[in-house]
GROMACS .gro file of N, CA and C in nm:
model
  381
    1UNK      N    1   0.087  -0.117   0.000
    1UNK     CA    2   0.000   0.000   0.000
    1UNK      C    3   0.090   0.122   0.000
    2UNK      N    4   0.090   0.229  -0.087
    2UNK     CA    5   0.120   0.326  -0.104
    2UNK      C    6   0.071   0.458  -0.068
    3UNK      N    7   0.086   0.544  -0.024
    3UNK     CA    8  -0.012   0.692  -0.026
    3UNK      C    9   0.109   0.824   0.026
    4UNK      N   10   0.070   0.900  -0.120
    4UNK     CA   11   0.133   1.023  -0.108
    4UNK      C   12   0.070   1.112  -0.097
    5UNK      N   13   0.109   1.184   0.037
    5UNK     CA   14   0.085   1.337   0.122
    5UNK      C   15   0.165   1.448   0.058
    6UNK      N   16   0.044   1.527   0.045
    6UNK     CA   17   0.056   1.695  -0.005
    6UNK      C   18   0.039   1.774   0.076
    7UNK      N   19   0.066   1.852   0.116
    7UNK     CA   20  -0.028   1.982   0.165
    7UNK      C   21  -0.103   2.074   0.122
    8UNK      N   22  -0.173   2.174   0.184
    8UNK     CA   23  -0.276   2.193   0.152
    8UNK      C   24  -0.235   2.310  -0.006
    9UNK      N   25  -0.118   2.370   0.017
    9UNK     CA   26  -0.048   2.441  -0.119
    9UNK      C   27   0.012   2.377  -0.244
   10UNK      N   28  -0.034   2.221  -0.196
   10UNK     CA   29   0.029   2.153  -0.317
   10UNK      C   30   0.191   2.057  -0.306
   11UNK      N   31   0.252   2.136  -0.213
   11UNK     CA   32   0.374   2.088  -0.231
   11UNK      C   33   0.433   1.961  -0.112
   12UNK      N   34   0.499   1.825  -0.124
   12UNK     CA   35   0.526   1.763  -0.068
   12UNK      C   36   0.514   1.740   0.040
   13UNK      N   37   0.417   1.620   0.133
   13UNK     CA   38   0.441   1.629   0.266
   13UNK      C   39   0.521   1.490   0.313
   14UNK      N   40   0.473   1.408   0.253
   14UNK     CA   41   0.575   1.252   0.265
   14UNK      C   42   0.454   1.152   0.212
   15UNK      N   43   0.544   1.029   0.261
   15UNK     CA   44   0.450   0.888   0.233
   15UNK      C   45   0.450   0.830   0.328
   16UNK      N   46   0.410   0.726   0.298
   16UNK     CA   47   0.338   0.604   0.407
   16UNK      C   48   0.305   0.471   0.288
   17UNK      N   49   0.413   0.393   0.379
   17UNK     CA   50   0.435   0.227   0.259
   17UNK      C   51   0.371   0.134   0.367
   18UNK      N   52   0.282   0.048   0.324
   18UNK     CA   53   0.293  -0.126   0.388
   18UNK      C   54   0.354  -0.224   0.286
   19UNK      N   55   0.480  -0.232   0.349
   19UNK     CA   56   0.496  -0.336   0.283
   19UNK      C   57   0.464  -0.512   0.271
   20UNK      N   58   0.462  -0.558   0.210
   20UNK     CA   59   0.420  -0.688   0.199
   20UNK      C   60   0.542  -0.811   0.209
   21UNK      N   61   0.588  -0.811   0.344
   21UNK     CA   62   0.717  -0.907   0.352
   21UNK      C   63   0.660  -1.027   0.466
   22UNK      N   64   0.817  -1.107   0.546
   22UNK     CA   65   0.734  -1.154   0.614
   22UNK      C   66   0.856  -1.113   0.710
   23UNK      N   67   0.847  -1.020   0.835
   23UNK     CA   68   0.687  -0.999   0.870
   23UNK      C   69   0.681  -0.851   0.808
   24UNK      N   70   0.539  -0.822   0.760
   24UNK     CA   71   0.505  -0.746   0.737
   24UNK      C   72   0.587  -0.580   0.733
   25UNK      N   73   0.604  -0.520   0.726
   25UNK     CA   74   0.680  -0.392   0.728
   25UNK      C   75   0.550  -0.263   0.753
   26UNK      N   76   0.641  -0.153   0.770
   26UNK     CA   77   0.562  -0.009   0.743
   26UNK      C   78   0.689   0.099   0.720
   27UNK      N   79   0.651   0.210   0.690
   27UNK     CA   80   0.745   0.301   0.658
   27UNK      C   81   0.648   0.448   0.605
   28UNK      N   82   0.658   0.546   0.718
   28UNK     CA   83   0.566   0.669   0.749
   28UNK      C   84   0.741   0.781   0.709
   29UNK      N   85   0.723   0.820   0.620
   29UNK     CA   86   0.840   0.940   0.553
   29UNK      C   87   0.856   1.040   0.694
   30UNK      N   88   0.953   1.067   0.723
   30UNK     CA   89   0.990   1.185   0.793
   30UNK      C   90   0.934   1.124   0.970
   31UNK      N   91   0.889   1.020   0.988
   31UNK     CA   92   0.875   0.975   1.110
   31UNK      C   93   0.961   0.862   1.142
   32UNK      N   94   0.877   0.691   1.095
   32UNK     CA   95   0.917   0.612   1.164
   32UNK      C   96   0.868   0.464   1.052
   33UNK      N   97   1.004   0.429   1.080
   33UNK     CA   98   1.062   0.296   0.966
   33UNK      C   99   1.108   0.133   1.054
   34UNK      N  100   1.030   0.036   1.004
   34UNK     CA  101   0.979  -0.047   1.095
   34UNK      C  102   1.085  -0.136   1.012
   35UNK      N  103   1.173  -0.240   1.025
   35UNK     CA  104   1.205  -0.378   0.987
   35UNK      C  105   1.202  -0.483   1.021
   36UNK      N  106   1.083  -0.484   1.115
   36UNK     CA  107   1.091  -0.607   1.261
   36UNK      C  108   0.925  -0.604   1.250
   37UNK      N  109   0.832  -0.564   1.164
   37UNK     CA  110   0.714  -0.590   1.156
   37UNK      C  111   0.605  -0.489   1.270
   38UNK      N  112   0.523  -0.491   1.253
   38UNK     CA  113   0.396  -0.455   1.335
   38UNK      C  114   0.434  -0.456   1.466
   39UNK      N  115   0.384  -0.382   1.547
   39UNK     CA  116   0.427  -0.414   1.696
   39UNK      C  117   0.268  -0.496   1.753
   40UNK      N  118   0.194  -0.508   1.699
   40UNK     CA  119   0.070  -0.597   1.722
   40UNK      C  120   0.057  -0.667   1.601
   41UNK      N  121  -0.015  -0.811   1.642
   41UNK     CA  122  -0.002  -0.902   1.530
   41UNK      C  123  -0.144  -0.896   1.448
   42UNK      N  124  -0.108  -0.885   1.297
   42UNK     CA  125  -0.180  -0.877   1.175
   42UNK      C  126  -0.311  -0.975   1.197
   43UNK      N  127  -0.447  -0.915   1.167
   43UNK     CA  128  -0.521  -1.071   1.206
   43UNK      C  129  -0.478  -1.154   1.031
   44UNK      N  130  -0.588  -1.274   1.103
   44UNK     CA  131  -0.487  -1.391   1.040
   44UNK      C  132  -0.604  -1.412   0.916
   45UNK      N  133  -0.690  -1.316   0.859
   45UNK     CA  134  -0.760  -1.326   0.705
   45UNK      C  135  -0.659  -1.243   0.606
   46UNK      N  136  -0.708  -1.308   0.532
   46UNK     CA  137  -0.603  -1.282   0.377
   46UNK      C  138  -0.640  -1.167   0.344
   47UNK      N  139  -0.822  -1.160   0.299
   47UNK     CA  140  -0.794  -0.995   0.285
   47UNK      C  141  -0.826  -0.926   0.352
   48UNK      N  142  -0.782  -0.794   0.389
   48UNK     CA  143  -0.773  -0.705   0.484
   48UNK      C  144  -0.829  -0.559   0.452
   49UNK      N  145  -0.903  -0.487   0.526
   49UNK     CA  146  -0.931  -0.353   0.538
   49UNK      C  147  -0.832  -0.242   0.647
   50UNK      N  148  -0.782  -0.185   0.556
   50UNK     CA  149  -0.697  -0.100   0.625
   50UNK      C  150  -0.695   0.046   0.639
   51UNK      N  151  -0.750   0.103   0.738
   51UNK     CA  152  -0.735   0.297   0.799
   51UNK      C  153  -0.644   0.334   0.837
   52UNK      N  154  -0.587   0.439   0.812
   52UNK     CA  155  -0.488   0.550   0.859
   52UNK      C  156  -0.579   0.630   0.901
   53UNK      N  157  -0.531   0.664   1.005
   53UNK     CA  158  -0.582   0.780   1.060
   53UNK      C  159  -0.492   0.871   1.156
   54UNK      N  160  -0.488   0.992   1.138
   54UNK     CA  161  -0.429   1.153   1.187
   54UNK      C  162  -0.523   1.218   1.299
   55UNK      N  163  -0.443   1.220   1.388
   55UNK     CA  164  -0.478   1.363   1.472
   55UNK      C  165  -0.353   1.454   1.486
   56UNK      N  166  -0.369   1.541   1.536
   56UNK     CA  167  -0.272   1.641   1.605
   56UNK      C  168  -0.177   1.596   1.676
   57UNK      N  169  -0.216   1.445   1.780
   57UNK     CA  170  -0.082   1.412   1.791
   57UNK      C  171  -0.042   1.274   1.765
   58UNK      N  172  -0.143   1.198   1.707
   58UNK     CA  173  -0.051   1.063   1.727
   58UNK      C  174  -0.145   1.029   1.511
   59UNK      N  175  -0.043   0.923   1.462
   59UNK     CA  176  -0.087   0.795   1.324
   59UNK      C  177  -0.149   0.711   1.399
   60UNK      N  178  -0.259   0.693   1.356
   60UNK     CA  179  -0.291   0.550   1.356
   60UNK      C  180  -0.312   0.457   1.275
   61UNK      N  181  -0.297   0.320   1.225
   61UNK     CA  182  -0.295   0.250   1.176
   61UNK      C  183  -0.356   0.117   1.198
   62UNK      N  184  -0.503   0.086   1.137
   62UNK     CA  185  -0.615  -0.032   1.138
   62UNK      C  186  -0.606  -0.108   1.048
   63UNK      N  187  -0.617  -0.252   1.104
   63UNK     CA  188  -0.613  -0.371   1.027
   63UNK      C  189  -0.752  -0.444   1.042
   64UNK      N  190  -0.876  -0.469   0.957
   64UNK     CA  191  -0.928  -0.495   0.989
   64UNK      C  192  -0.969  -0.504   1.085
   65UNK      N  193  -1.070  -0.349   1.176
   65UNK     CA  194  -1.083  -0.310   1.273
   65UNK      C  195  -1.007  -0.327   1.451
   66UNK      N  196  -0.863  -0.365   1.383
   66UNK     CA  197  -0.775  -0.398   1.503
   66UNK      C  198  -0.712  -0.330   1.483
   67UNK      N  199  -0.654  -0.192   1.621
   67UNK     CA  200  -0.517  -0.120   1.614
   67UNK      C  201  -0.409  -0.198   1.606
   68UNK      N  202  -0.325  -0.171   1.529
   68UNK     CA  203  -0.197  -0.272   1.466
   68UNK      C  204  -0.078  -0.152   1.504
   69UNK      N  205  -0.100  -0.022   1.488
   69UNK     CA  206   0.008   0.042   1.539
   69UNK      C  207  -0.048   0.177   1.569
   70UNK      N  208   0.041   0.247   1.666
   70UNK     CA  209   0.015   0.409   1.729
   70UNK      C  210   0.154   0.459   1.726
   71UNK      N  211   0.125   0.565   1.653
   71UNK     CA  212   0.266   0.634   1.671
   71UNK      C  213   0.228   0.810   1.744
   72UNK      N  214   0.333   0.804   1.845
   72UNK     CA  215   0.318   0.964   1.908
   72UNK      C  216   0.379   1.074   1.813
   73UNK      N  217   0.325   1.156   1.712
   73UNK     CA  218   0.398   1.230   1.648
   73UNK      C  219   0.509   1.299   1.718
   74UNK      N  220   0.503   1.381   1.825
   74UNK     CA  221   0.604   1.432   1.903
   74UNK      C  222   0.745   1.364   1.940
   75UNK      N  223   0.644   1.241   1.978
   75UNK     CA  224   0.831   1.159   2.063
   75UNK      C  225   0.864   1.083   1.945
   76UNK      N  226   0.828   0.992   1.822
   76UNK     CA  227   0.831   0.900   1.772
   76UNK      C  228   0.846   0.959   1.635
   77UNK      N  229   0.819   1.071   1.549
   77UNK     CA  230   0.845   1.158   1.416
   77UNK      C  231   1.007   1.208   1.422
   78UNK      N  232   1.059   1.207   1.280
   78UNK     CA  233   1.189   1.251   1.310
   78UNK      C  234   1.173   1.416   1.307
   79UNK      N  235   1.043   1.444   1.228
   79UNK     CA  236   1.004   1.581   1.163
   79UNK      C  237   0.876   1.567   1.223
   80UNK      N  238   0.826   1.614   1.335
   80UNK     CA  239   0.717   1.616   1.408
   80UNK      C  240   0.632   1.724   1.356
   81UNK      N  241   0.657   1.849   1.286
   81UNK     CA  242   0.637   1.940   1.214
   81UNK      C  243   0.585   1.932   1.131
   82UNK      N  244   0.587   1.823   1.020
   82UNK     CA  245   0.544   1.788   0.906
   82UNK      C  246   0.412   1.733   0.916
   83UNK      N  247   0.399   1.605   1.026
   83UNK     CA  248   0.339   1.532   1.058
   83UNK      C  249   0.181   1.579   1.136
   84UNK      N  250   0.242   1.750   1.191
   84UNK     CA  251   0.133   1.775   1.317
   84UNK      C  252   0.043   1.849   1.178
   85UNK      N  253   0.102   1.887   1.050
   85UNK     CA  254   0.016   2.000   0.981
   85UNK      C  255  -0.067   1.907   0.924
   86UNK      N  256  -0.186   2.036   0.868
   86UNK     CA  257  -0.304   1.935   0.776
   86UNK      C  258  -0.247   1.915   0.639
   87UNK      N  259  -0.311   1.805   0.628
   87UNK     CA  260  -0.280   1.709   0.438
   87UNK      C  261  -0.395   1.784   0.354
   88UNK      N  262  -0.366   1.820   0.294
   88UNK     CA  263  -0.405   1.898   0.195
   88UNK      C  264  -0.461   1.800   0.042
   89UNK      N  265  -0.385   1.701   0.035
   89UNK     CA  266  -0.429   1.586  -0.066
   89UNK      C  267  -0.362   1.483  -0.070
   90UNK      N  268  -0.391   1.341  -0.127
   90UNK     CA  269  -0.382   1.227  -0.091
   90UNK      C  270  -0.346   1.154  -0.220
   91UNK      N  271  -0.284   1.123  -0.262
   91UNK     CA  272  -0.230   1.046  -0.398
   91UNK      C  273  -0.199   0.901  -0.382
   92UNK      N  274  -0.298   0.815  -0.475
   92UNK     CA  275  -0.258   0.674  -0.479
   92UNK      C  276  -0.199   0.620  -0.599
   93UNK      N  277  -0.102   0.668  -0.606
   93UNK     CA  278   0.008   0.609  -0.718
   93UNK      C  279  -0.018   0.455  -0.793
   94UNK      N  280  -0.009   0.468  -0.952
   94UNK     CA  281  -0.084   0.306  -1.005
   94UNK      C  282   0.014   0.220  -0.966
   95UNK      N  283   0.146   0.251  -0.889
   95UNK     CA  284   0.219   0.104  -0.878
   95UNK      C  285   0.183   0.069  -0.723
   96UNK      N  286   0.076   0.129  -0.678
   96UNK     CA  287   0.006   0.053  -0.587
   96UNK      C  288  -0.102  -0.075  -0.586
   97UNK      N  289  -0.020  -0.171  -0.610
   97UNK     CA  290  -0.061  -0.295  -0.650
   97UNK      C  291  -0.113  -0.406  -0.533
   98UNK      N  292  -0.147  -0.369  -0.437
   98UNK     CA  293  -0.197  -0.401  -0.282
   98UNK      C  294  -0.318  -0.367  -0.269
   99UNK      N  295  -0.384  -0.260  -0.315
   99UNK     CA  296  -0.522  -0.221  -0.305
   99UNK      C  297  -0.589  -0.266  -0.411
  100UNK      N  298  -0.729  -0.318  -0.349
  100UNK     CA  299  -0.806  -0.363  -0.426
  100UNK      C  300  -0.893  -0.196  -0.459
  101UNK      N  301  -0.945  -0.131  -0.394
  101UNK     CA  302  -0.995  -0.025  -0.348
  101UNK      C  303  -0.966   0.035  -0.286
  102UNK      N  304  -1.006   0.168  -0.285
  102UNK     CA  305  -0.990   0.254  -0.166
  102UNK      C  306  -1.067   0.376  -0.108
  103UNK      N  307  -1.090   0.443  -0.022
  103UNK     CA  308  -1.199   0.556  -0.041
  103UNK      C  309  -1.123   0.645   0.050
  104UNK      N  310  -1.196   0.755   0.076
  104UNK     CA  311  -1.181   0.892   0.213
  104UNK      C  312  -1.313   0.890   0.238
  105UNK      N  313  -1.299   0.879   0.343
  105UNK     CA  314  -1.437   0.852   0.416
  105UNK      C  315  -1.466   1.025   0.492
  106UNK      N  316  -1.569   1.077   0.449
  106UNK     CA  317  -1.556   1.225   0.515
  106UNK      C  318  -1.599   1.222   0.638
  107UNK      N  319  -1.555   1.323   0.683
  107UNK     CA  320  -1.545   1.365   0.835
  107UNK      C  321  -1.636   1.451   0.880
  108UNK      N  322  -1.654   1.515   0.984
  108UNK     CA  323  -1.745   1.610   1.020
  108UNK      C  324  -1.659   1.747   1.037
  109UNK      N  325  -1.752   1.888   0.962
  109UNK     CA  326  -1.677   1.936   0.920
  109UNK      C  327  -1.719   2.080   1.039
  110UNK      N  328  -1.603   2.167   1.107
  110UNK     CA  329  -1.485   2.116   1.117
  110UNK      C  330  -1.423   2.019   1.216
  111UNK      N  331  -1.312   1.935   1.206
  111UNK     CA  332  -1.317   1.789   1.314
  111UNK      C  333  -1.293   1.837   1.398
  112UNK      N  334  -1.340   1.826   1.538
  112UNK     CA  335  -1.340   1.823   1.695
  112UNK      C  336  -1.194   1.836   1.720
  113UNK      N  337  -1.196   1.911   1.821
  113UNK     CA  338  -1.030   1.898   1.847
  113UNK      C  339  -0.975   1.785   1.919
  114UNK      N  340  -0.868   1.732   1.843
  114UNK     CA  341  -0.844   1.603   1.899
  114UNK      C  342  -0.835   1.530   1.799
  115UNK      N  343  -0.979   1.559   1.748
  115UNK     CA  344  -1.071   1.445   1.666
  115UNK      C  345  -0.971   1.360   1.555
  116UNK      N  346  -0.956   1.269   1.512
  116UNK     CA  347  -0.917   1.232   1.431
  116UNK      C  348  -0.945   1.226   1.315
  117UNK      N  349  -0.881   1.264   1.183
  117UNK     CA  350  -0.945   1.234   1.070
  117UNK      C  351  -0.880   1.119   0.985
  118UNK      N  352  -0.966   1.059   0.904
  118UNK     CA  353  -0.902   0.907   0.867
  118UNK      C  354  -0.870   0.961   0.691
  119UNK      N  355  -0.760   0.937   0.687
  119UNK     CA  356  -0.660   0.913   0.568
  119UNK      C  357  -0.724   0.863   0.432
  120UNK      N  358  -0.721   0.722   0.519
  120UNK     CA  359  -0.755   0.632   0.428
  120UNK      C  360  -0.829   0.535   0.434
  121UNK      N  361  -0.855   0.440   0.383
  121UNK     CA  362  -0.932   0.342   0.409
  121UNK      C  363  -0.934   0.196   0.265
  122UNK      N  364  -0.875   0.103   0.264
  122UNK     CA  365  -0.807   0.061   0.163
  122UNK      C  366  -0.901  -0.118   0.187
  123UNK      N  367  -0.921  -0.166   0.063
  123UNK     CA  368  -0.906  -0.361   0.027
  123UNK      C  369  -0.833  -0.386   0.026
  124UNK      N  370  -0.749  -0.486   0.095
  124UNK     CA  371  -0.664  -0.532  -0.006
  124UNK      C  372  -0.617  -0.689   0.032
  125UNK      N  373  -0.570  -0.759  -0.064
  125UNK     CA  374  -0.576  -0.919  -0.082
  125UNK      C  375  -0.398  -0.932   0.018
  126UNK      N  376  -0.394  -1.025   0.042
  126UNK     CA  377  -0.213  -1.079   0.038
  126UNK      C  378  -0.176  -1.107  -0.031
  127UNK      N  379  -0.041  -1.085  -0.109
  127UNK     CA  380   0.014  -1.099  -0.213
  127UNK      C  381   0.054  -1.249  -0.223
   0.00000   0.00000   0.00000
């Protein structure tokens, strides 16, 4: 799974990879790069529904309605700066070959403080 962050002027904010190894990988641009897998274990169906989701201070990351990872933007971002601003747009590149689908699920407008807003929301099979 692939997804490239813009901001709201257009210009570069980073990415966010799942990779498909064993075990599993992740890799959030300008934060935090995993080679030892998930710190909670993947459930065990083949295909999977997967959310990102942003607040102000922490990623989250859903695996078929199971938190699979939390990251604290502050202590855990190398560029905590990047991470705390709003995304402006969302790019799913075609060599994203992991998703079956995908949507943005809208939010309530404007989100609660705190509130989280979700990224993404993705199908996708095991390779």
């Amino acid at each position: 799974i692939y997804l490239q962050l813009s901001f709201s002027n257009g210009s570069y904010m980073g990415e966010i990879y799942i990779y498909w190894s064993n075990p599993m990988d992740y890799f959030f641009e300008h934060c935090i790069d995993s080679n030892s897998g998930f710190p909670t274990a993947l459930p065990p169906e083949q295909d999977k529904i997967w959310r990102f989701w942003k607040s102000s201070t922490q990623l989250v990351v859903e695996c078929n309605d199971l938190v699979v990872l939390q990251v604290v933007i502050r202590t855990e971002c190398s560029d905590p700066d990047k991470w705390n601003s709003s995304i402006g747009t969302i790019k799913f590149p075609d060599f994203d070959t992991a998703s079956d689908s995908y949507r943005i699920i809208s939010q309530p407008r404007p989100p609660q403080p705190g509130h989280p807003v979700l990224l993404y929301s993705a199908n996708s099979s095991a390779v």
